[in-house]
Coordinates of C-alpha atoms in Angstrom, one line a residue:
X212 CA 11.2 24.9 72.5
X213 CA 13.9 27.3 71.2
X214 CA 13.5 29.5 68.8
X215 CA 15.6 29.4 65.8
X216 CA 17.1 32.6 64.7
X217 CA 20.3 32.6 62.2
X218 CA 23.4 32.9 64.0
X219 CA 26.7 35.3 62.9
X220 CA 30.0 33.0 63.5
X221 CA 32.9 35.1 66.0
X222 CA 36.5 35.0 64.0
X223 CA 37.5 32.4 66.9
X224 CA 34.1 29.9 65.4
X225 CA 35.3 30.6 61.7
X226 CA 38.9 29.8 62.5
X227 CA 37.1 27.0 64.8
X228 CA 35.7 25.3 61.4
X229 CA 38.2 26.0 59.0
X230 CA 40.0 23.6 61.4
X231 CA 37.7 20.9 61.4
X232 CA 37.5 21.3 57.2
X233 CA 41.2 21.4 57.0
X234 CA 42.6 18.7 59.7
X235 CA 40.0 18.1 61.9
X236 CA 37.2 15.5 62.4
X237 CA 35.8 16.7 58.9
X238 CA 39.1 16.0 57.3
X239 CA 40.0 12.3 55.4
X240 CA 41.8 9.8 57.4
X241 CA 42.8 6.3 55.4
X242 CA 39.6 4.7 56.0
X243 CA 36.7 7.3 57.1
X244 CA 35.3 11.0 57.6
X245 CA 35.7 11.9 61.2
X246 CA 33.0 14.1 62.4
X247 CA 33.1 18.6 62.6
X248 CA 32.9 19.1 66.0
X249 CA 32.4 22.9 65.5
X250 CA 28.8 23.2 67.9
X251 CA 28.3 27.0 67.2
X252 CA 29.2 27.5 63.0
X253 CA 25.9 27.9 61.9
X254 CA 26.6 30.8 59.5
X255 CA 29.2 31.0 56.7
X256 CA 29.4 32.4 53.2
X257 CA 26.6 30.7 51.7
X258 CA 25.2 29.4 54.7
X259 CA 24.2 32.9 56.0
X260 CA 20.8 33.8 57.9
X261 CA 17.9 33.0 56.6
X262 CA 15.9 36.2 56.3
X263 CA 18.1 36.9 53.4
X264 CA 17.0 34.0 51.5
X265 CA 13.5 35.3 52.5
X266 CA 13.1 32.3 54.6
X267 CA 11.3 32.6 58.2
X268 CA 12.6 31.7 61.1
X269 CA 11.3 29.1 62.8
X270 CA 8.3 29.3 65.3
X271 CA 7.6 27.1 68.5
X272 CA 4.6 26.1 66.6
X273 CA 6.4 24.8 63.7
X274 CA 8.6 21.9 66.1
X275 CA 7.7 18.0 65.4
X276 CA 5.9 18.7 62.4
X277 CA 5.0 15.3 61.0
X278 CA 2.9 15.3 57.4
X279 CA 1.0 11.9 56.2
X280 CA 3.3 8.9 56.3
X281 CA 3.3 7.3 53.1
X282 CA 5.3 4.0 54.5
X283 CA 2.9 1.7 54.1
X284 CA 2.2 2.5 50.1
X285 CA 5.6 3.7 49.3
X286 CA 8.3 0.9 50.2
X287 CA 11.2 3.4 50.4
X288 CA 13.6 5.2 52.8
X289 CA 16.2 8.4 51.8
X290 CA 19.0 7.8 54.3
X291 CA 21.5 10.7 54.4
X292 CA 25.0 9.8 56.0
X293 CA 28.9 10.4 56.1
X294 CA 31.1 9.1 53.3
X295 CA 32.5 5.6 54.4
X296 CA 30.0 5.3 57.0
X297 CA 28.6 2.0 55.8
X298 CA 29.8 -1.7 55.1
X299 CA 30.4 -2.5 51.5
X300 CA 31.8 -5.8 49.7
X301 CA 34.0 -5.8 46.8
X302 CA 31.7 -5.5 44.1
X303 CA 30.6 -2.1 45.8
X304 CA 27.6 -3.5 47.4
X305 CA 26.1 -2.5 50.8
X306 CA 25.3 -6.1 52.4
X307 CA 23.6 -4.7 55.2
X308 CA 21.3 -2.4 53.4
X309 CA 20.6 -4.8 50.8
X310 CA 19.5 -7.3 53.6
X311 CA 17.4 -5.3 55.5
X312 CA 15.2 -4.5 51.3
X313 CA 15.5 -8.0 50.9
X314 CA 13.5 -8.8 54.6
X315 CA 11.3 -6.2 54.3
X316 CA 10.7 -4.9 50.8
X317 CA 11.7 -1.5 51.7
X318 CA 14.3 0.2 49.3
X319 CA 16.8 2.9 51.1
X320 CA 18.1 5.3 48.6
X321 CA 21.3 6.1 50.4
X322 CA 23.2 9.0 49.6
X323 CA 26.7 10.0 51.5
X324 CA 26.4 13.8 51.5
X325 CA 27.4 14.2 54.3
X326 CA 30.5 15.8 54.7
X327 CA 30.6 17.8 57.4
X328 CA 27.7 19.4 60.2
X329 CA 28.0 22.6 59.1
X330 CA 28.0 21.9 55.3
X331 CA 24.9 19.9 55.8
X332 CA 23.0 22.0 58.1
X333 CA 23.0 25.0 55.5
X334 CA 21.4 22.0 52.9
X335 CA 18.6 21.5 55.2
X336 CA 17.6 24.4 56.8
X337 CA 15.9 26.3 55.0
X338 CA 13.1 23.4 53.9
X339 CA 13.2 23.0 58.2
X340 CA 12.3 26.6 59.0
X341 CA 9.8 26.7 56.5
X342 CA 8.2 23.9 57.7
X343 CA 8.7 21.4 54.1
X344 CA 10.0 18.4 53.3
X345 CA 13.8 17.9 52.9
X346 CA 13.5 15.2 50.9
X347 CA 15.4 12.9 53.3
X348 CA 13.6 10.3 55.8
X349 CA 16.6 9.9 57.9
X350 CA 20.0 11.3 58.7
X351 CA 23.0 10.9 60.9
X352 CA 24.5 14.1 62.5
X353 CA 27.0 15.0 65.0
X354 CA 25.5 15.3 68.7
X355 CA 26.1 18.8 68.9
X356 CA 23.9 19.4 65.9
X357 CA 21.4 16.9 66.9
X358 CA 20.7 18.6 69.9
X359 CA 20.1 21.4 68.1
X360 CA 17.5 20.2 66.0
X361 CA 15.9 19.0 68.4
X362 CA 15.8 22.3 70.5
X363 CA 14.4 24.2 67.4
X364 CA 11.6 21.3 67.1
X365 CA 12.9 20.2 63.4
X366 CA 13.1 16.4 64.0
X367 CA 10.3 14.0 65.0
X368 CA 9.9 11.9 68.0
X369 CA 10.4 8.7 68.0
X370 CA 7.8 6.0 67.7
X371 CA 8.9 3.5 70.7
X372 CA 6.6 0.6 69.5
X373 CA 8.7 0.6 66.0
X374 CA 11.9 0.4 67.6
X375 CA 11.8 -2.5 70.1
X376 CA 15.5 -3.6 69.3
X377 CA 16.8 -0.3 69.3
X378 CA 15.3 0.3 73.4
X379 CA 16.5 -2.9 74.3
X380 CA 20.0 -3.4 73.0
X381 CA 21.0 0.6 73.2
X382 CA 24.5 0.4 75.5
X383 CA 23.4 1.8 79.0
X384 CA 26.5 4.4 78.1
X385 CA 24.7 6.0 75.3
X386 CA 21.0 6.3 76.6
X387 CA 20.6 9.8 78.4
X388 CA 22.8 12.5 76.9
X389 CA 21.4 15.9 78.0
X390 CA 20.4 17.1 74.9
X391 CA 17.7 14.2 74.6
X392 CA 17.0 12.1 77.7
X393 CA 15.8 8.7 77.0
X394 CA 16.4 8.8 73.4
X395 CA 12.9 10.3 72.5
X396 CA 14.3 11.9 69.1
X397 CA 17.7 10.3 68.4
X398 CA 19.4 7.3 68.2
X399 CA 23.2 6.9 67.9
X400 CA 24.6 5.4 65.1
X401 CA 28.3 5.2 66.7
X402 CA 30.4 6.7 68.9
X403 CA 33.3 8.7 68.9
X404 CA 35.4 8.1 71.6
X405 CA 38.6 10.7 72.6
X406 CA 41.6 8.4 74.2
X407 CA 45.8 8.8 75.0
X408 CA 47.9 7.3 72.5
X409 CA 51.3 6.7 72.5
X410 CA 54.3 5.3 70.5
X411 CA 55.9 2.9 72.4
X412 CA 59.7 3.6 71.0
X413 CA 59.2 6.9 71.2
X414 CA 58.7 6.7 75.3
X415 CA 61.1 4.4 75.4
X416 CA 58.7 2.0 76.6
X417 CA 57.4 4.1 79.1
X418 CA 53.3 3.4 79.4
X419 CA 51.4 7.0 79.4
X420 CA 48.5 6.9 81.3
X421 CA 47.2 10.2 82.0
X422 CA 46.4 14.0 80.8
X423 CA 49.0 14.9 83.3
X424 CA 52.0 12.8 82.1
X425 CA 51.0 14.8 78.5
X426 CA 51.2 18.2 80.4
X427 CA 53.6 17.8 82.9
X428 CA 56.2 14.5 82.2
X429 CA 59.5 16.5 81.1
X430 CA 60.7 13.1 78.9
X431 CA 57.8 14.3 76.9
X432 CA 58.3 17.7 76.9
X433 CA 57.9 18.9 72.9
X434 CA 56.3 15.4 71.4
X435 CA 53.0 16.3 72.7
X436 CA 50.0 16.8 70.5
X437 CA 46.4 17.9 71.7
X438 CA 43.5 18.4 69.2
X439 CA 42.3 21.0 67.6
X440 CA 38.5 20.2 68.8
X441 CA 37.8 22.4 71.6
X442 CA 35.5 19.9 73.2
X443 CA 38.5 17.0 73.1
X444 CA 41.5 18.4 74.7
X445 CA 39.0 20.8 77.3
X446 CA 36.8 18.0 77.9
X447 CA 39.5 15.8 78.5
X448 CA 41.9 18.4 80.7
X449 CA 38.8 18.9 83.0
X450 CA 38.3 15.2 83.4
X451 CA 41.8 15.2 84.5
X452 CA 41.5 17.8 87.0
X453 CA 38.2 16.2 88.5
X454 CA 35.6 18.2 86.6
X455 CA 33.0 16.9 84.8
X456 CA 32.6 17.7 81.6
X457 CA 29.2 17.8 81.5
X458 CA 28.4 19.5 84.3
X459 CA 31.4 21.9 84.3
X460 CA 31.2 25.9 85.1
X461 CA 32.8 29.0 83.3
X462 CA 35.5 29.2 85.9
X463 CA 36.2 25.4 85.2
X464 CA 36.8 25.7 82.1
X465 CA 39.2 29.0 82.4
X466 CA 41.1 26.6 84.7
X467 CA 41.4 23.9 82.0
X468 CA 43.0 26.6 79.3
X469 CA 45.0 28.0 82.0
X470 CA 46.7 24.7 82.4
X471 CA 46.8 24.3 78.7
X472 CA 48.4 27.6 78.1
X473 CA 51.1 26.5 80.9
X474 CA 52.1 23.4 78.5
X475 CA 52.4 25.6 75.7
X476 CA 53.9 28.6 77.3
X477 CA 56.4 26.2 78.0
X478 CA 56.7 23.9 75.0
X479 CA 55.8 20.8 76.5
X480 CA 52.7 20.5 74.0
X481 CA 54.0 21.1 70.1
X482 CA 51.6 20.9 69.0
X483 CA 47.4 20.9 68.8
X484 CA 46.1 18.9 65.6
X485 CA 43.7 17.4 63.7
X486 CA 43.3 13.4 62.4
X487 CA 47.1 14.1 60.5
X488 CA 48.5 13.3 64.2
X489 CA 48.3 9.8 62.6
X490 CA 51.4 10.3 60.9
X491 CA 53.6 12.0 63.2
X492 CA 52.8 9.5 65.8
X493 CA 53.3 6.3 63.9
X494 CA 57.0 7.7 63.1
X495 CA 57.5 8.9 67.1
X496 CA 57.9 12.6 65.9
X497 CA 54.4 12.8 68.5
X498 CA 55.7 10.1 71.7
X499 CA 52.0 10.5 73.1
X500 CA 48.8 12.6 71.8
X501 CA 44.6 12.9 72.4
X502 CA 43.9 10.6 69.8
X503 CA 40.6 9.4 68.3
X504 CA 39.5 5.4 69.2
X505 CA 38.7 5.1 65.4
X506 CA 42.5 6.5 63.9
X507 CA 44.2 4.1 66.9
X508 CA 42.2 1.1 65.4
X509 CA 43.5 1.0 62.2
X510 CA 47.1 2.7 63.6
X511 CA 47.6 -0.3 65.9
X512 CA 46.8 -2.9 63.2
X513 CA 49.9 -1.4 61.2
X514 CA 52.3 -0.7 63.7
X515 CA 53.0 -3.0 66.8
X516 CA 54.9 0.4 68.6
X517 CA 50.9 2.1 69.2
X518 CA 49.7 2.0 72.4
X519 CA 46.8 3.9 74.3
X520 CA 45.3 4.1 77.4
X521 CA 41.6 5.1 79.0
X522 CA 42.7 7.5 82.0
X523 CA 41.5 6.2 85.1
X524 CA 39.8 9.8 85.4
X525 CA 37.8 9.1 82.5
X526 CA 37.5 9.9 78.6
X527 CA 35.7 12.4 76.2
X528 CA 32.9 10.4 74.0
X529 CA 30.8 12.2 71.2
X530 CA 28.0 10.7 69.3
X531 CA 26.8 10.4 65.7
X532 CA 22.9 10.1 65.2
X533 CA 20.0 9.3 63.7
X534 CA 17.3 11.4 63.4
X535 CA 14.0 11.6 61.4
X536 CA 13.4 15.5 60.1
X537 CA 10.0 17.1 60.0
X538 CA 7.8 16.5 57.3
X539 CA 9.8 13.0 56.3
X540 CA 7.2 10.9 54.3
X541 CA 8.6 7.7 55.8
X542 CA 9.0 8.2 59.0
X543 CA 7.9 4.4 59.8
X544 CA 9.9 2.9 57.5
X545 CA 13.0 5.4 58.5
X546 CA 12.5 3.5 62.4
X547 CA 12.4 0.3 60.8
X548 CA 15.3 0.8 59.6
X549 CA 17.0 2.8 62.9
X550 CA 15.6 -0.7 65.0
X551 CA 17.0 -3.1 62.2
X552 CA 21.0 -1.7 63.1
X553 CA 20.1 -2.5 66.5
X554 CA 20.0 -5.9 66.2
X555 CA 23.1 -7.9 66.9
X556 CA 24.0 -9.5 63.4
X557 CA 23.7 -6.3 61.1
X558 CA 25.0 -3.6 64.0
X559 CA 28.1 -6.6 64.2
X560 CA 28.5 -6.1 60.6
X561 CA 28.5 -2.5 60.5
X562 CA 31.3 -2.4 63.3
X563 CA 33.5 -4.9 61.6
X564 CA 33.6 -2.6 58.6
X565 CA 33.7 1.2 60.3
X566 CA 35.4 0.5 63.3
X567 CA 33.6 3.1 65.5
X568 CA 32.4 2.0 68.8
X569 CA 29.2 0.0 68.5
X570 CA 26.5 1.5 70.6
X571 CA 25.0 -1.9 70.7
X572 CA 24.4 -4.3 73.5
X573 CA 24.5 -8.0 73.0
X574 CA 26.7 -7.4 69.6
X575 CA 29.6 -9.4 70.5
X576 CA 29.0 -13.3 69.7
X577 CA 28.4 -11.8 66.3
X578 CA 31.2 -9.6 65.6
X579 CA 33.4 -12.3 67.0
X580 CA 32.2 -14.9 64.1
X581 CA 33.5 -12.5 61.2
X582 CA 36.3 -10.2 63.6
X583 CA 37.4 -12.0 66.7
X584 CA 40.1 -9.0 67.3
X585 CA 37.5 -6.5 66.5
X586 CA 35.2 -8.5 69.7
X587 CA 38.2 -8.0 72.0
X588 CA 38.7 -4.2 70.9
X589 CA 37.5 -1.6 73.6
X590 CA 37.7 0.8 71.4
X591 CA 35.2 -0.9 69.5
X592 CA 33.3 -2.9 72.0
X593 CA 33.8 -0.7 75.2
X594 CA 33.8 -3.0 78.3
X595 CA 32.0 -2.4 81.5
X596 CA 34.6 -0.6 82.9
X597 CA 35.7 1.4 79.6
X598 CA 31.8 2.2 79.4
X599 CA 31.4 3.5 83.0
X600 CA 34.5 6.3 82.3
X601 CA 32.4 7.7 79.1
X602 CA 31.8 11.0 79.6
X603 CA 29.8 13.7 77.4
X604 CA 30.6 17.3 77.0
X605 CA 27.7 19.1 77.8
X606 CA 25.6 21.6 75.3
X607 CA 26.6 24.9 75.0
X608 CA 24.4 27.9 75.1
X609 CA 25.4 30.3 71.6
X610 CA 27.1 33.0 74.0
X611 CA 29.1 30.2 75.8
X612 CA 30.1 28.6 72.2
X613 CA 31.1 32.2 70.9
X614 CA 33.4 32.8 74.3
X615 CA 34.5 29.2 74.7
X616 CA 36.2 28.8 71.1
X617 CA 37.7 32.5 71.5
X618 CA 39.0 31.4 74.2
X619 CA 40.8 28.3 72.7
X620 CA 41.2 30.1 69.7
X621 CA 44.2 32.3 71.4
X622 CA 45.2 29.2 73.1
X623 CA 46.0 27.3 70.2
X624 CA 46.9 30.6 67.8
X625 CA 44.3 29.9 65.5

């Protein structure tokens, strides 16, 4: 088990998260909080090292620390999660949430404070090195910081016999990531998937199919936008070139900003963004972009002109998860509740109102009796074939995070 000690953030990682607060995953799109995708800021400002709070670091004694359960006297859960990341009716209610008290007597007190990875990390942290309570009994971060926790032995593992849904119905895509094979401490709560999108009057009708045609078509050349996510437009330029992305090497990825820098040296990409792509695609000022699956959803429902396309090569897919922190004092309630969005009617529910990609098998009949566009979505059901081109960007060691956003960093002048 790793050991946690605080981490000092390069310029390139600062200038990495600024991004993500000021157009990146983190930043407000017209229906939902994409996720910070920065895997190394773990130290800003206020969210320095702990020794100077007076804080320990972490020991390898101190992982899966569990503390009585009180689930059985105490019907309650604290749920942390992003800001509209749950289904709510008109009069403000959460109908999935209320359901599951209603079956089971447990109240959630659900709080959306999470705004971004980073921000939320520095909440927690210093109750999880000490070895105390956050207060929370479940929460849903990005996989990047997931597999973190998990490495510095600051989440629980899960109970499998309170989660019999959850095994069962978990999409086959979405079941080993490296960072927690077989889903011992993590389960996701949707997925995030990085596609091509283009504006059909802007390529003249022209279908764009590939990470090539974005670097190299000359009808293109500057109405090209990549993202501002390191992980998106690498992962997806080494999936191009026949790398995988979660097995790739430091020469790999050179190779991947070399052929990057090439479509910027010469002005074939103008630029690298965050979600406010949105805009410049739906007027054609962008003929074709990396887009987000979620963004292209609600895109596509306004303007007939969208288009994208899952390369043939493959596609980038992150994760946003649940996880059950050390010392939670419900932890069985907290997998109740994890198993519960895992079964076909409320997980269909939850889709039909976030539009992520459901990471839940068998969800279909349901979401096609309140959605039946929503059922035929890839981007929200993934089919076979979609699922089978998922691919993850491995975990990054801190020394490869620190020269791996550098790197982009000068690549995209940040």
């Amino acid at each position: 088990m790793e050991q946690y000690e605080p981490e000092r953030l390069s310029p390139a990682q600062l200038a990495a998260m600024q991004r993500s607060f000021r157009n990146g995953r983190a930043s407000l799109t017209r229906r939902s909080l994409l996720r910070a995708g920065t895997g190394g800021a773990f130290a800003i400002g206020g969210l320095g090292g702990l020794s100077a709070c007076g804080i320990p670091a972490a020991s390898k004694s101190q992982g899966e620390v569990s503390s009585e359960d009180h689930s059985a006297k105490e019907k309650q859960i604290v749920f942390s999660n992003w800001t509209e990341y749950m289904d709510v009716d008109d009069d403000e209610n959460r109908p999935t949430l209320d359901a599951f008290t209603k079956r089971t007597g447990i109240k959630v007190k659900y709080t959306e404070d999470i705004n971004d990875n980073v921000e939320f990390f520095g909440k927690i942290k210093p109750q999880l090195a000490a070895g105390q309570d956050t207060g929370r009994d479940l929460i849903c971060v990005t996989d990047w910081l997931a597999a973190r926790l998990i490495r510095f032995g600051w989440v629980q593992k899960l109970d499998p016999a309170n989660l019999p849904h959850a095994y069962a119905n978990l999409s086959s895509q979405f079941r080993n990531p490296d960072w927690d094979p077989g889903r011992a401490y993590s389960y996701p709560w949707t997925g995030i998937s990085t596609v091509i999108a283009y504006n059909k009057k802007a390529t003249d009708g022209e279908e764009i199919t590939s990470v090539s045609q974005l670097l190299d078509n000359p009808k293109l050349k500057g109405r090209v936008g990549f993202l501002s996510e390191m992980r998106d437009s690498v992962g997806m330029t080494l999936i191009d070139m026949g790398k995988d992305p979660g097995k790739f090497t430091d020469d790999d990825f050179d190779a991947a900003i070399a052929r990057l820098q090439k479509a910027v040296d010469n002005k074939q990409i103008r630029r690298f963004t965050g979600n406010d792509y949105t805009s410049d695609l739906d007027k054609g000022d962008l003929a074709a972009c990396l887009a987000w699956a979620g963004d292209i959803v609600q895109l596509k429902a306004d303007n007939p002109d969208i288009a994208f396309h899952i390369p043939d090569a493959g596609y980038i897919t992150s994760t946003d998860n649940l996880l059950v922190p050390n010392k939670a004092r419900h932890k069985r309630n907290a997998e109740r509740l994890i198993d519960y969005y895992y079964e076909p009617e409320p997980a269909a529910r939850l889709a039909a109102y976030i539009n992520y990609v459901c990471p839940v098998d068998g969800v279909r009949p349901e979401l096609a009796k309140l959605d039946k566009d929503a059922a035929n979505n890839t981007l929200i059901l993934p089919d076979k074939e979609m699922a089978a081109k998922s691919r993850g960007f491995r975990s990054l060691t801190p020394k490869e995070e620190m020269a791996y956003e550098e790197k982009f960093a000068k690549l995209t002048g940040s």
